[in-house]
Coordinates of C-alpha atoms in Angstrom, one line a residue:
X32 CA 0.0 0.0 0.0
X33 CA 1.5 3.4 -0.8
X34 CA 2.2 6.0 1.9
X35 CA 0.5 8.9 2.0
X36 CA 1.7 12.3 3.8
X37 CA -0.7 14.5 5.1
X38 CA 1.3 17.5 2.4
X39 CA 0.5 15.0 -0.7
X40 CA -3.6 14.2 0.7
X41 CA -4.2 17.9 0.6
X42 CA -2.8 18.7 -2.3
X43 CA -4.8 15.7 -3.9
X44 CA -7.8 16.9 -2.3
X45 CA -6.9 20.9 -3.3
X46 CA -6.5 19.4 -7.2
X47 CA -9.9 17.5 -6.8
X48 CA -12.0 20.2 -5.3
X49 CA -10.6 22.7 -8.4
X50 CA -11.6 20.3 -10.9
X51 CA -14.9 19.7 -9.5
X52 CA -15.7 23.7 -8.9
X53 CA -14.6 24.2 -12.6
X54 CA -17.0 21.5 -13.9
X55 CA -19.8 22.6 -11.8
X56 CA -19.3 26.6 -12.1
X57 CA -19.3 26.1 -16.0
X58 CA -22.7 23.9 -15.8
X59 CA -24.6 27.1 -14.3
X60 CA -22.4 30.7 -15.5
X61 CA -23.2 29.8 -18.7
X62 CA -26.7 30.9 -18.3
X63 CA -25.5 34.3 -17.8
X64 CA -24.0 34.7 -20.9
X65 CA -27.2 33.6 -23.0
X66 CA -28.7 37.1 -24.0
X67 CA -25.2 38.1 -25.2
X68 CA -24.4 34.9 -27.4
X69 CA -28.1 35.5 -28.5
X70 CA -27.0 39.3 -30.2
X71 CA -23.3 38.4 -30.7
X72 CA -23.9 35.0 -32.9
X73 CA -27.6 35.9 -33.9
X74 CA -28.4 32.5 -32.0
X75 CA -32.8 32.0 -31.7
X76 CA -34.0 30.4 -28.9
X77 CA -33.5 27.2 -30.0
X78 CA -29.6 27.4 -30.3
X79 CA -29.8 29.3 -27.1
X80 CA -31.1 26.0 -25.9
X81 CA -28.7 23.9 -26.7
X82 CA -25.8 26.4 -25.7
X83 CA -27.0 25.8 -22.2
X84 CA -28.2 22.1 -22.6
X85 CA -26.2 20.4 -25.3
X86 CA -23.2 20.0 -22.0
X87 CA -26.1 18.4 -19.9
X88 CA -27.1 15.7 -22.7
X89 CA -23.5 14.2 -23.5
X90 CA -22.4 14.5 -19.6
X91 CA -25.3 12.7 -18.6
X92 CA -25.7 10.3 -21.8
X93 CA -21.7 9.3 -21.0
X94 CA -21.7 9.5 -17.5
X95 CA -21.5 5.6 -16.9
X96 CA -18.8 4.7 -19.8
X97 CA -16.7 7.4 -17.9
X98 CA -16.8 5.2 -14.8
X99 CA -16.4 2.2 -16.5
X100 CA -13.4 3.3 -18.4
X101 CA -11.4 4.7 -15.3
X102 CA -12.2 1.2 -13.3
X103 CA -10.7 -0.3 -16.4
X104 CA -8.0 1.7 -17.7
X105 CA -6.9 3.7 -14.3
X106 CA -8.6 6.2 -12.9
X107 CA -5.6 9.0 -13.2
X108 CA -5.4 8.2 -16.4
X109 CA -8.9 9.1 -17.6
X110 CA -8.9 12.1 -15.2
X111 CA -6.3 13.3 -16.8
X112 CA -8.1 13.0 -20.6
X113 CA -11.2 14.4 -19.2
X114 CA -9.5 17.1 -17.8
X115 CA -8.2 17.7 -20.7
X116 CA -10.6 17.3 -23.2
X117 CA -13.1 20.2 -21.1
X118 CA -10.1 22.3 -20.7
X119 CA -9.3 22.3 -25.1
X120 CA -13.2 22.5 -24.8
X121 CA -13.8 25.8 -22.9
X122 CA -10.9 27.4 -25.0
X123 CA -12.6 26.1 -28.1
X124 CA -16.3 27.7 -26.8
X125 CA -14.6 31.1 -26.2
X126 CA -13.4 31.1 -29.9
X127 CA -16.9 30.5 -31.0
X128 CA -17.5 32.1 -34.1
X129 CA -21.2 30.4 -34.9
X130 CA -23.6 29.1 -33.0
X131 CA -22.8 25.5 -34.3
X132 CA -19.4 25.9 -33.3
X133 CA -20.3 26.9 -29.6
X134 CA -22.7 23.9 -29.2
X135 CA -20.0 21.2 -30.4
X136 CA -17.8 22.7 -28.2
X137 CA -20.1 22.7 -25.2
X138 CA -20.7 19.1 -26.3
X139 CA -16.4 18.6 -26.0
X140 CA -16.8 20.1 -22.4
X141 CA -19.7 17.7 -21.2
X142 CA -17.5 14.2 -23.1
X143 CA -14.7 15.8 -20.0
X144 CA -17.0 16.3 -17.3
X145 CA -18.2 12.5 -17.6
X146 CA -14.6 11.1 -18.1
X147 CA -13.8 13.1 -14.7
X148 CA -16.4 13.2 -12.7
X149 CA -16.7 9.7 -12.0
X150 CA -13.0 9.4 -11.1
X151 CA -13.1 11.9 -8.7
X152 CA -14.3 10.1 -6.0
X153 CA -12.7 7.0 -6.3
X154 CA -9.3 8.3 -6.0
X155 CA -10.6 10.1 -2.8
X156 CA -11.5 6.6 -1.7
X157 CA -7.6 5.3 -2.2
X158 CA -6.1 8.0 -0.9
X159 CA -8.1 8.5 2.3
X160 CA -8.0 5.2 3.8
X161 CA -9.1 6.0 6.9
X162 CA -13.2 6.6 7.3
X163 CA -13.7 9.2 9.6
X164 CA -10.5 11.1 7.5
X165 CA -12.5 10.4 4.3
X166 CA -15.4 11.4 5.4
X167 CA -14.1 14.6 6.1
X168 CA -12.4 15.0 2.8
X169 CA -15.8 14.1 0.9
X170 CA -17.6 17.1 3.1
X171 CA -14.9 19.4 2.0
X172 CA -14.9 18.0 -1.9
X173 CA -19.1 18.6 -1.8
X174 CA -18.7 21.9 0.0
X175 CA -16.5 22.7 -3.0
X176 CA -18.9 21.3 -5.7
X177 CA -21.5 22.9 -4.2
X178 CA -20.1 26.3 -4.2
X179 CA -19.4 26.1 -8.1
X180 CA -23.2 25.3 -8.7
X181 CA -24.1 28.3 -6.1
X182 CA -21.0 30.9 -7.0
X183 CA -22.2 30.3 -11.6
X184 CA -25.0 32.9 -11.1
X185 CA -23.0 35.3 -9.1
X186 CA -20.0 35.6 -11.1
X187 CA -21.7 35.0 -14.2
X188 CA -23.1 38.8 -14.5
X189 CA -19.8 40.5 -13.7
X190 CA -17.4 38.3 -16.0
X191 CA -19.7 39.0 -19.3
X192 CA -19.9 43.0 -18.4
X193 CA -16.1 43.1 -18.2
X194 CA -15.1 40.4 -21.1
X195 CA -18.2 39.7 -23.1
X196 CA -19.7 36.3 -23.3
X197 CA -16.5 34.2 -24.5
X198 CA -15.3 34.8 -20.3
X199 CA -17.5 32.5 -19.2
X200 CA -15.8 30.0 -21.0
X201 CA -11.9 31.4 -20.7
X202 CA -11.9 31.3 -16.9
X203 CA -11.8 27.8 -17.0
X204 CA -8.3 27.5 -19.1
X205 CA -6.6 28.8 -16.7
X206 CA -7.7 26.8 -13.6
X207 CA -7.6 23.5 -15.5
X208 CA -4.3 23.8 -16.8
X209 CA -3.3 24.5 -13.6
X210 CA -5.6 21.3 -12.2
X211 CA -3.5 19.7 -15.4
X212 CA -0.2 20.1 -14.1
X213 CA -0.9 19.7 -10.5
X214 CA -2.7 16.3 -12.0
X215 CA -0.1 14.9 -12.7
X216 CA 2.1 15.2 -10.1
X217 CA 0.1 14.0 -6.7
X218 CA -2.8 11.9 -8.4
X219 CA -2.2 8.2 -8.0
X220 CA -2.7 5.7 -10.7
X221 CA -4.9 2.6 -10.0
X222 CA -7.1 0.4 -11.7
X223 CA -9.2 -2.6 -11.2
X224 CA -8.4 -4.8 -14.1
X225 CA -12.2 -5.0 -15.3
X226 CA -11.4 -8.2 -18.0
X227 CA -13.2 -6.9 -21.1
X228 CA -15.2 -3.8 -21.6
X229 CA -19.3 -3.7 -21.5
X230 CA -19.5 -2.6 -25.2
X231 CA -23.2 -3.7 -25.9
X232 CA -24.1 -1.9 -22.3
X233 CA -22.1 1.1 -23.1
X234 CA -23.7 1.7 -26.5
X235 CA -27.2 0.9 -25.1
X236 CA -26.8 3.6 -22.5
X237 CA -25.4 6.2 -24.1
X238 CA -27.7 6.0 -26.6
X239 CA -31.0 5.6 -25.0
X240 CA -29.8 8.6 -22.4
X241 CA -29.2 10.6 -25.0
X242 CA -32.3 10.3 -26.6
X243 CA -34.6 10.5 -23.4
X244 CA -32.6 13.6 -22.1
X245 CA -33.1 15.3 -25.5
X246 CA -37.1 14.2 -25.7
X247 CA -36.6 16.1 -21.8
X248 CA -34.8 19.0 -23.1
X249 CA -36.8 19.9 -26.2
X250 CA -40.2 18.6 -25.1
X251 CA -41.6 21.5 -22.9
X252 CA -40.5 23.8 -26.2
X253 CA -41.5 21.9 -29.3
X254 CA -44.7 19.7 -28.1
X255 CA -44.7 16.3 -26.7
X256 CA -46.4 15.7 -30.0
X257 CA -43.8 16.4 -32.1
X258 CA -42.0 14.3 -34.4
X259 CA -38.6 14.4 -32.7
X260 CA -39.9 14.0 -29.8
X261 CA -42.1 11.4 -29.6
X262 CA -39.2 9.4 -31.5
X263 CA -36.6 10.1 -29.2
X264 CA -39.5 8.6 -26.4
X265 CA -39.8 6.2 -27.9
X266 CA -36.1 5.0 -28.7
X267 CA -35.2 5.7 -25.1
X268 CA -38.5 3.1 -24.2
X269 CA -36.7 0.5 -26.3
X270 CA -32.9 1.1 -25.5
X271 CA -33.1 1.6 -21.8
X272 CA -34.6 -1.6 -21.0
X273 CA -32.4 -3.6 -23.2
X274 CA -29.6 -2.1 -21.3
X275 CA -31.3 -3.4 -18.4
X276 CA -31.3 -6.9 -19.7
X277 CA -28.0 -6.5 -20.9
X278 CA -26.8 -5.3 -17.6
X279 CA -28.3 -8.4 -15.7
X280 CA -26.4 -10.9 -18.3
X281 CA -23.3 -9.5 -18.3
X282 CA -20.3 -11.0 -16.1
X283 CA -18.7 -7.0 -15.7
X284 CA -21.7 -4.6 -15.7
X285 CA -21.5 -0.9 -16.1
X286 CA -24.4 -0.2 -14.5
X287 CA -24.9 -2.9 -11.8
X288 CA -28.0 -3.8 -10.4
X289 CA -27.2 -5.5 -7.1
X290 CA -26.8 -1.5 -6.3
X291 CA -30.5 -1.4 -5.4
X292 CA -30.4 -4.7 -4.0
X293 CA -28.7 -2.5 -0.5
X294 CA -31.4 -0.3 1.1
X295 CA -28.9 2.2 2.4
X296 CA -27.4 3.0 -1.1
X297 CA -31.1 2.8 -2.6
X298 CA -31.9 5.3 0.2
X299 CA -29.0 7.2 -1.0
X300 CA -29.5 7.2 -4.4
X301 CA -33.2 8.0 -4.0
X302 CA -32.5 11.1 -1.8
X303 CA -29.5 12.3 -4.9
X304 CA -32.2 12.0 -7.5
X305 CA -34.9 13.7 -5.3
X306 CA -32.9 16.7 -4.5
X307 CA -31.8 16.9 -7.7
X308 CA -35.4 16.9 -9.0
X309 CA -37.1 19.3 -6.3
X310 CA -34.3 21.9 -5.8
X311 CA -32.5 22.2 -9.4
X312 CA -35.7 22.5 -11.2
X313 CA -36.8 25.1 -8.4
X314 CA -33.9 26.9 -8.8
X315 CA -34.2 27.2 -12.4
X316 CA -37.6 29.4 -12.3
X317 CA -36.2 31.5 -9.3
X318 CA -34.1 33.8 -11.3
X319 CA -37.3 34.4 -13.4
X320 CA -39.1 35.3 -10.5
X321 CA -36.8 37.8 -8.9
X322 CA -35.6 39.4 -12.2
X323 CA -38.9 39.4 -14.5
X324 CA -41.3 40.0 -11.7
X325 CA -40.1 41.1 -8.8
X326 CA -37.7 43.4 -11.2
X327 CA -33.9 42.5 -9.9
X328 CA -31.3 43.4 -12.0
X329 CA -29.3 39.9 -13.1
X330 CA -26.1 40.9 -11.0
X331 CA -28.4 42.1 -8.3
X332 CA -30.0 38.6 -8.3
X333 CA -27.2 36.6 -8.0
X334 CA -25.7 38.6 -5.5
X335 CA -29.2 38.0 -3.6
X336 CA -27.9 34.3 -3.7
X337 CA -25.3 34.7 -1.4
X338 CA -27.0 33.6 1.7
X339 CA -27.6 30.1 0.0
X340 CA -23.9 29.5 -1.1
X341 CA -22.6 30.4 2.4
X342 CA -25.0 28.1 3.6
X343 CA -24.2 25.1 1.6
X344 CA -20.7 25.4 1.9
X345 CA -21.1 25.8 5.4
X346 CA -23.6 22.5 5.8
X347 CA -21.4 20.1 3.7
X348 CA -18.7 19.6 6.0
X349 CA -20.6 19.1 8.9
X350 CA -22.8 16.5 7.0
X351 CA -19.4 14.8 5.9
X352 CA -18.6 14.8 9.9
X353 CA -22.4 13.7 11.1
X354 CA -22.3 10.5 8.5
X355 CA -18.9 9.6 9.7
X356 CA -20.3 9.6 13.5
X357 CA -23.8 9.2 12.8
X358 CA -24.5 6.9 9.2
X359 CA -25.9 9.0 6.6
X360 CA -29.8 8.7 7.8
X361 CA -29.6 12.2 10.4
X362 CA -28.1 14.6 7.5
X363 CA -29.5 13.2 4.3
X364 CA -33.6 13.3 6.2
X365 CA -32.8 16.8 8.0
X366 CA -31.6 17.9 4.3
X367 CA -35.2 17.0 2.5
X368 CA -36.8 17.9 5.4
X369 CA -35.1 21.8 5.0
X370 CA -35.1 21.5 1.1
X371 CA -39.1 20.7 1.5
X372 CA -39.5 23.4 4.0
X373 CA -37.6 25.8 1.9
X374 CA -39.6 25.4 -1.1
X375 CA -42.8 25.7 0.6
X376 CA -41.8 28.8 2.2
X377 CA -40.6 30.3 -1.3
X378 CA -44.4 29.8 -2.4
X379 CA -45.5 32.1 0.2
X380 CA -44.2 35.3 -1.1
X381 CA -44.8 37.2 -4.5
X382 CA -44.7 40.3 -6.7
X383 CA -44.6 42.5 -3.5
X384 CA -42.2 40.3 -1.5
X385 CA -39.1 42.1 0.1
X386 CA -36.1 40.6 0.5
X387 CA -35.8 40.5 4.2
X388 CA -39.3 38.9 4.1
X389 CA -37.7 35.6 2.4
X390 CA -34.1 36.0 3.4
X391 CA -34.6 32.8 5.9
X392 CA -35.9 30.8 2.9
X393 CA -32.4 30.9 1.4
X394 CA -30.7 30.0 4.3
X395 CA -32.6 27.2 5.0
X396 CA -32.4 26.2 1.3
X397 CA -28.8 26.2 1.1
X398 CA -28.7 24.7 4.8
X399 CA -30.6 21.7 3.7
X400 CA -28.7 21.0 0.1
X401 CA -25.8 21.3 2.0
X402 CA -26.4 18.8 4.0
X403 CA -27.5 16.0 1.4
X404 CA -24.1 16.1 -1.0
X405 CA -21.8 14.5 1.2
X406 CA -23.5 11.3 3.1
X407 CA -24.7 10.1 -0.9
X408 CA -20.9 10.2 -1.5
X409 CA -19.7 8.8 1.7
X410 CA -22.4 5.9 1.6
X411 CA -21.5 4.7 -2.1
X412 CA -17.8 4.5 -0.8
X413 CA -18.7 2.2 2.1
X414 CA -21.4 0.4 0.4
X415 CA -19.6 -0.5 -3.0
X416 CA -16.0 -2.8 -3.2
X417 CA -13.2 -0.2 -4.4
X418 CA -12.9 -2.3 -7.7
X419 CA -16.2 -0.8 -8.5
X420 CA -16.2 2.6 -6.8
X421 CA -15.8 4.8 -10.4
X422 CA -19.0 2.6 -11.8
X423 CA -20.9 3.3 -8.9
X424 CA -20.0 7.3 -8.6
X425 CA -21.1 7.5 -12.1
X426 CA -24.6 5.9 -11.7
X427 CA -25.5 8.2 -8.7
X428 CA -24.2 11.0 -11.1
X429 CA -26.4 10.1 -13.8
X430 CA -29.0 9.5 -11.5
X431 CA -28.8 13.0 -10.4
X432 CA -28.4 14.9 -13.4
X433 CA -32.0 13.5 -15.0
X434 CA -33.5 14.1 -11.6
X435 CA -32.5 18.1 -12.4
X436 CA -33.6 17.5 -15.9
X437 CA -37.1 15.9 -15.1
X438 CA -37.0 18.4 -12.3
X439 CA -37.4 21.2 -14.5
X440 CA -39.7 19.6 -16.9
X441 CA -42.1 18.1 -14.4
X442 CA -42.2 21.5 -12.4
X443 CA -41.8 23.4 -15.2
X444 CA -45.0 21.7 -17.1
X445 CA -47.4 22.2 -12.9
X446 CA -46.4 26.0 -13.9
X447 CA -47.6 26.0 -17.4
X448 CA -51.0 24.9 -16.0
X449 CA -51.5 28.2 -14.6
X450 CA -50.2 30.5 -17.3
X451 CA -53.1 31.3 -20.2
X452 CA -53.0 30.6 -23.9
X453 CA -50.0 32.7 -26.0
X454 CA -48.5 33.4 -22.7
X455 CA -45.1 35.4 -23.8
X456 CA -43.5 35.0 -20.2
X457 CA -43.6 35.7 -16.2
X458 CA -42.5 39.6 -17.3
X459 CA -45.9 39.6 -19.2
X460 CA -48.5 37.4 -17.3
X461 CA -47.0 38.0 -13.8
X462 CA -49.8 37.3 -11.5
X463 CA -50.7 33.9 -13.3
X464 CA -47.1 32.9 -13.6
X465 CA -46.6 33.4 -9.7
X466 CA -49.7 31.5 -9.1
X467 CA -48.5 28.7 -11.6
X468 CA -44.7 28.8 -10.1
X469 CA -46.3 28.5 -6.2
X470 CA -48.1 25.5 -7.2
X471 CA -45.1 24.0 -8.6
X472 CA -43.0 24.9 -5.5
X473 CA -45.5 23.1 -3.2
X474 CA -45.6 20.2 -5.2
X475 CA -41.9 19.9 -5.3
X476 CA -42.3 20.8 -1.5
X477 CA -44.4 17.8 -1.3
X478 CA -42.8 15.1 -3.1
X479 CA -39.2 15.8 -0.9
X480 CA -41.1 16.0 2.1
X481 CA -42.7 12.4 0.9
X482 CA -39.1 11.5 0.1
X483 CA -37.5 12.5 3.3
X484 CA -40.1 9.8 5.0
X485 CA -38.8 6.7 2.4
X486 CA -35.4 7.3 3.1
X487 CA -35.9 7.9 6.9
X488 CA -36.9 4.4 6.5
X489 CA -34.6 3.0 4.0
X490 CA -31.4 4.3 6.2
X491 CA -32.3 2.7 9.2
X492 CA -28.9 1.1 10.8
X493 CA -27.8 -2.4 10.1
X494 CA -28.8 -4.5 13.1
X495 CA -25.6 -6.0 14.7
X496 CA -26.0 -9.9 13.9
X497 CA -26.8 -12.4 15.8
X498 CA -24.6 -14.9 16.9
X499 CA -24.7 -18.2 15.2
X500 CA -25.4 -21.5 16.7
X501 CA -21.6 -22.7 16.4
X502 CA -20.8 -19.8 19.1
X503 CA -19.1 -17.6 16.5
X504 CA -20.9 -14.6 15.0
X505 CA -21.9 -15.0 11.5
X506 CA -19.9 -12.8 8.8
X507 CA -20.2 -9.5 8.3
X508 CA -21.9 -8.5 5.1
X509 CA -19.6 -7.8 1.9
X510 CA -19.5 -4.6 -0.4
X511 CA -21.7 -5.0 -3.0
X512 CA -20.0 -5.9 -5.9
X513 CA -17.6 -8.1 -4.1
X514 CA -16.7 -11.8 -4.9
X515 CA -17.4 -15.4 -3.2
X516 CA -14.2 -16.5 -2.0

């Protein structure tokens, strides 16, 4: 086993926690940038669209081949491509000349984020041996993560009024070169010797994520009668399943169903997706609110976001600490219980809502998503054998970026219920388009609160074992994923 100086952890753990703020800032400040690429590159809505989403539909449709290819091939080793391949991609989006060029570039960024993502954690897990020690390195790398989804709105403003729309992409060369370098140096290399790859499963997924993410993405704009549409829904019907099957005949699975067969890492995973699908897609009509009816200026609004990002950077740590001491059932069911509180509180203020009047809604909101990051992580690293940590990171992952996906379409379409015919937008029908948005927050409200009940239940401590007959207690249970001996 190689020795590891507390000097070499941190700077593991520094080069892990940049990566991850770079990946998750650029998921959100590019939103910021929108109405600029719009005049700049005479981009409609549509290639607006997929400036913003065409990174969310190849990170999530490769999510599980990048964890599948860093247990196989080393996880430093596909780090280091990833990192690579979003760095060449960010410089490539900032010398955008069309809006076809800005998309496949975007798409280059999301092929990184899923070759590194899934890595991430498992070379946390072989560094930090020790579990309380890890445990407190996962609450700092979630803090971290956290803070890039929170910060992307409140830098976003300021970095297009002083470089134009191309810095939201350049600030990322920079930090991952430096990420790069420092790489290279401290990360270790490991890998798991899967014997041959999942081919079949890896094309199955990919495929069939792909097309149900972009029946997600372009349904609530085009019809869910449309053409596209209704073809992508139905290819994602056919190809998901036969992954399925796939997956349960295959000897080395990329996405391995024994995962759900463990109720603490199904109450995990549940709780990921949930937050995922109540707080991302509520936080994607928020900024609406505050700027189109309340009247905030964008910078103004982001600012006004503060509280949150203090709060989940604050929380994540202190989750990290409370599953390490606790098991992940206190933090994860306090967290939905605060995000479901949060949400219902946000539907009780308007047009004529000061900000002091909702101030404690923020904090509690970034309070309780603080506290759900880290004991997901934690519990897939003691639930899953090491040889399949990167395969497991990547399925919570996916899980979580279609639960903010279907978030924002399921909320998005409660909203729309309210709104009238040939509605042009919250500036123009504000009064129905708060009434339509409160609805939605109390139904997102209402399905964590629901959630935060299953997975009190699902977390419930392992009872010690009893004794067997021969006077010896029996064995402990394995991983999952580990072999008979």
């Amino acid at each position: 086993m190689e020795e590891w100086t507390s000097r070499r952890k941190r700077l593991v753990l520094a080069t892990l926690c940049a990566t991850m703020f770079m990946a998750m800032l650029d998921n959100v400040i590019v939103n910021n940038a929108l109405p600029r690429i719009g005049r700049d590159l005479h981009a409609g809505v549509d290639g607006l669209q997929w400036v913003a989403e065409g990174y969310s539909l190849v990170y999530a449709a490769l999510l599980l081949t990048g964890g599948t290819l860093g247990d196989r091939y080393g996880r430093r080793r596909v780090f280091l491509i990833g990192l690579a391949l979003f760095t060449a991609g960010s410089a490539a989006a900032g010398l955008s000349w069309s809006t076809a060029t800005l998309v496949g570039a975007r798409m280059v960024q999301g092929v990184g984020a899923a070759l590194l993502t899934p890595g991430s954690l498992s070379i946390l897990r072989h560094v930090y041996t020790d579990e309380r020690e890890r445990a407190r390195a996962v609450g700092v790398w979630s803090a971290v993560s956290g803070l890039g989804l929170a910060v992307g709105p409140v830098l976003g403003g300021p970095v297009v009024e002083a470089f134009g729309w191309s810095g939201v992409f350049w600030i990322n060369v920079p930090i991952g070169l430096a990420c790069l370098l420092l790489a290279a140096r401290t990360l270790p290399e490991f890998s798991n010797g899967v014997p041959r790859l999942d081919l079949p499963g890896q094309l199955l997924s990919a495929l069939g994520l792909a097309a149900l993410v972009y029946a997600l993405i372009e349904g609530p704009g085009h019809g869910w009668t449309d053409r596209t549409v209704l073809g992508c829904l139905a290819a994602a019907a056919l190809l998901l399943p036969a992954f399925l099957l796939v997956e349960r005949r295959t000897r080395t699975p990329m996405f391995d169903l024994r995962l759900f067969r463990d109720r603490l890492l199904s109450g995990a995973v549940l709780s990921g997706f949930m937050v995922s699908f109540g707080m991302f897609g509520a936080v994607f009509f928020l900024p609406l609110l505050m700027q189109d009816v309340m009247g905030w200026a964008p910078a103004d609004a982001g600012l006004a976001g503060l509280p949150s990002t203090v709060m989940i950077v604050a929380a994540a740590p202190v989750a990290g600490s409370l599953t390490a001491r606790y098991g992940p059932r206190p933090p994860l069911v306090t967290g939905l219980a605060l995000c479901a509180l949060a949400l219902a509180g946000l539907s009780l203020y308007g047009e004529g809502a000061r900000y002091p009047q909702y101030f404690w809604v923020l904090l509690v909101m970034g309070f309780g998503m603080g506290l759900t990051f880290a004991p997901v992580s934690i519990t897939v690293m003691r639930q899953v054998e090491p040889a399949r940590a990167g395969m497991a990171s990547a399925t919570v992952n996916t899980l979580r970026e279609l639960g903010g996906v279907i978030g924002v379409v399921v909320l998005g379409a409660i909203l729309a219920t309210r709104l009238p015919d040939g509605s042009t937008g919250p500036g123009a029908d504000g009064p129905a388009f708060v009434a339509g948005l409160h609805l939605a927050l109390r139904c997102g409200s209402a399905a964590l609160a629901a959630t935060a009940v299953v997975a009190a239940v699902l977390l419930r401590p392992h009872r010690p074992r009893v004794p067997s007959p021969a006077g010896g207690a029996a064995p402990a249970p394995r991983p999952v994923g580990a072999r008979v001996p």
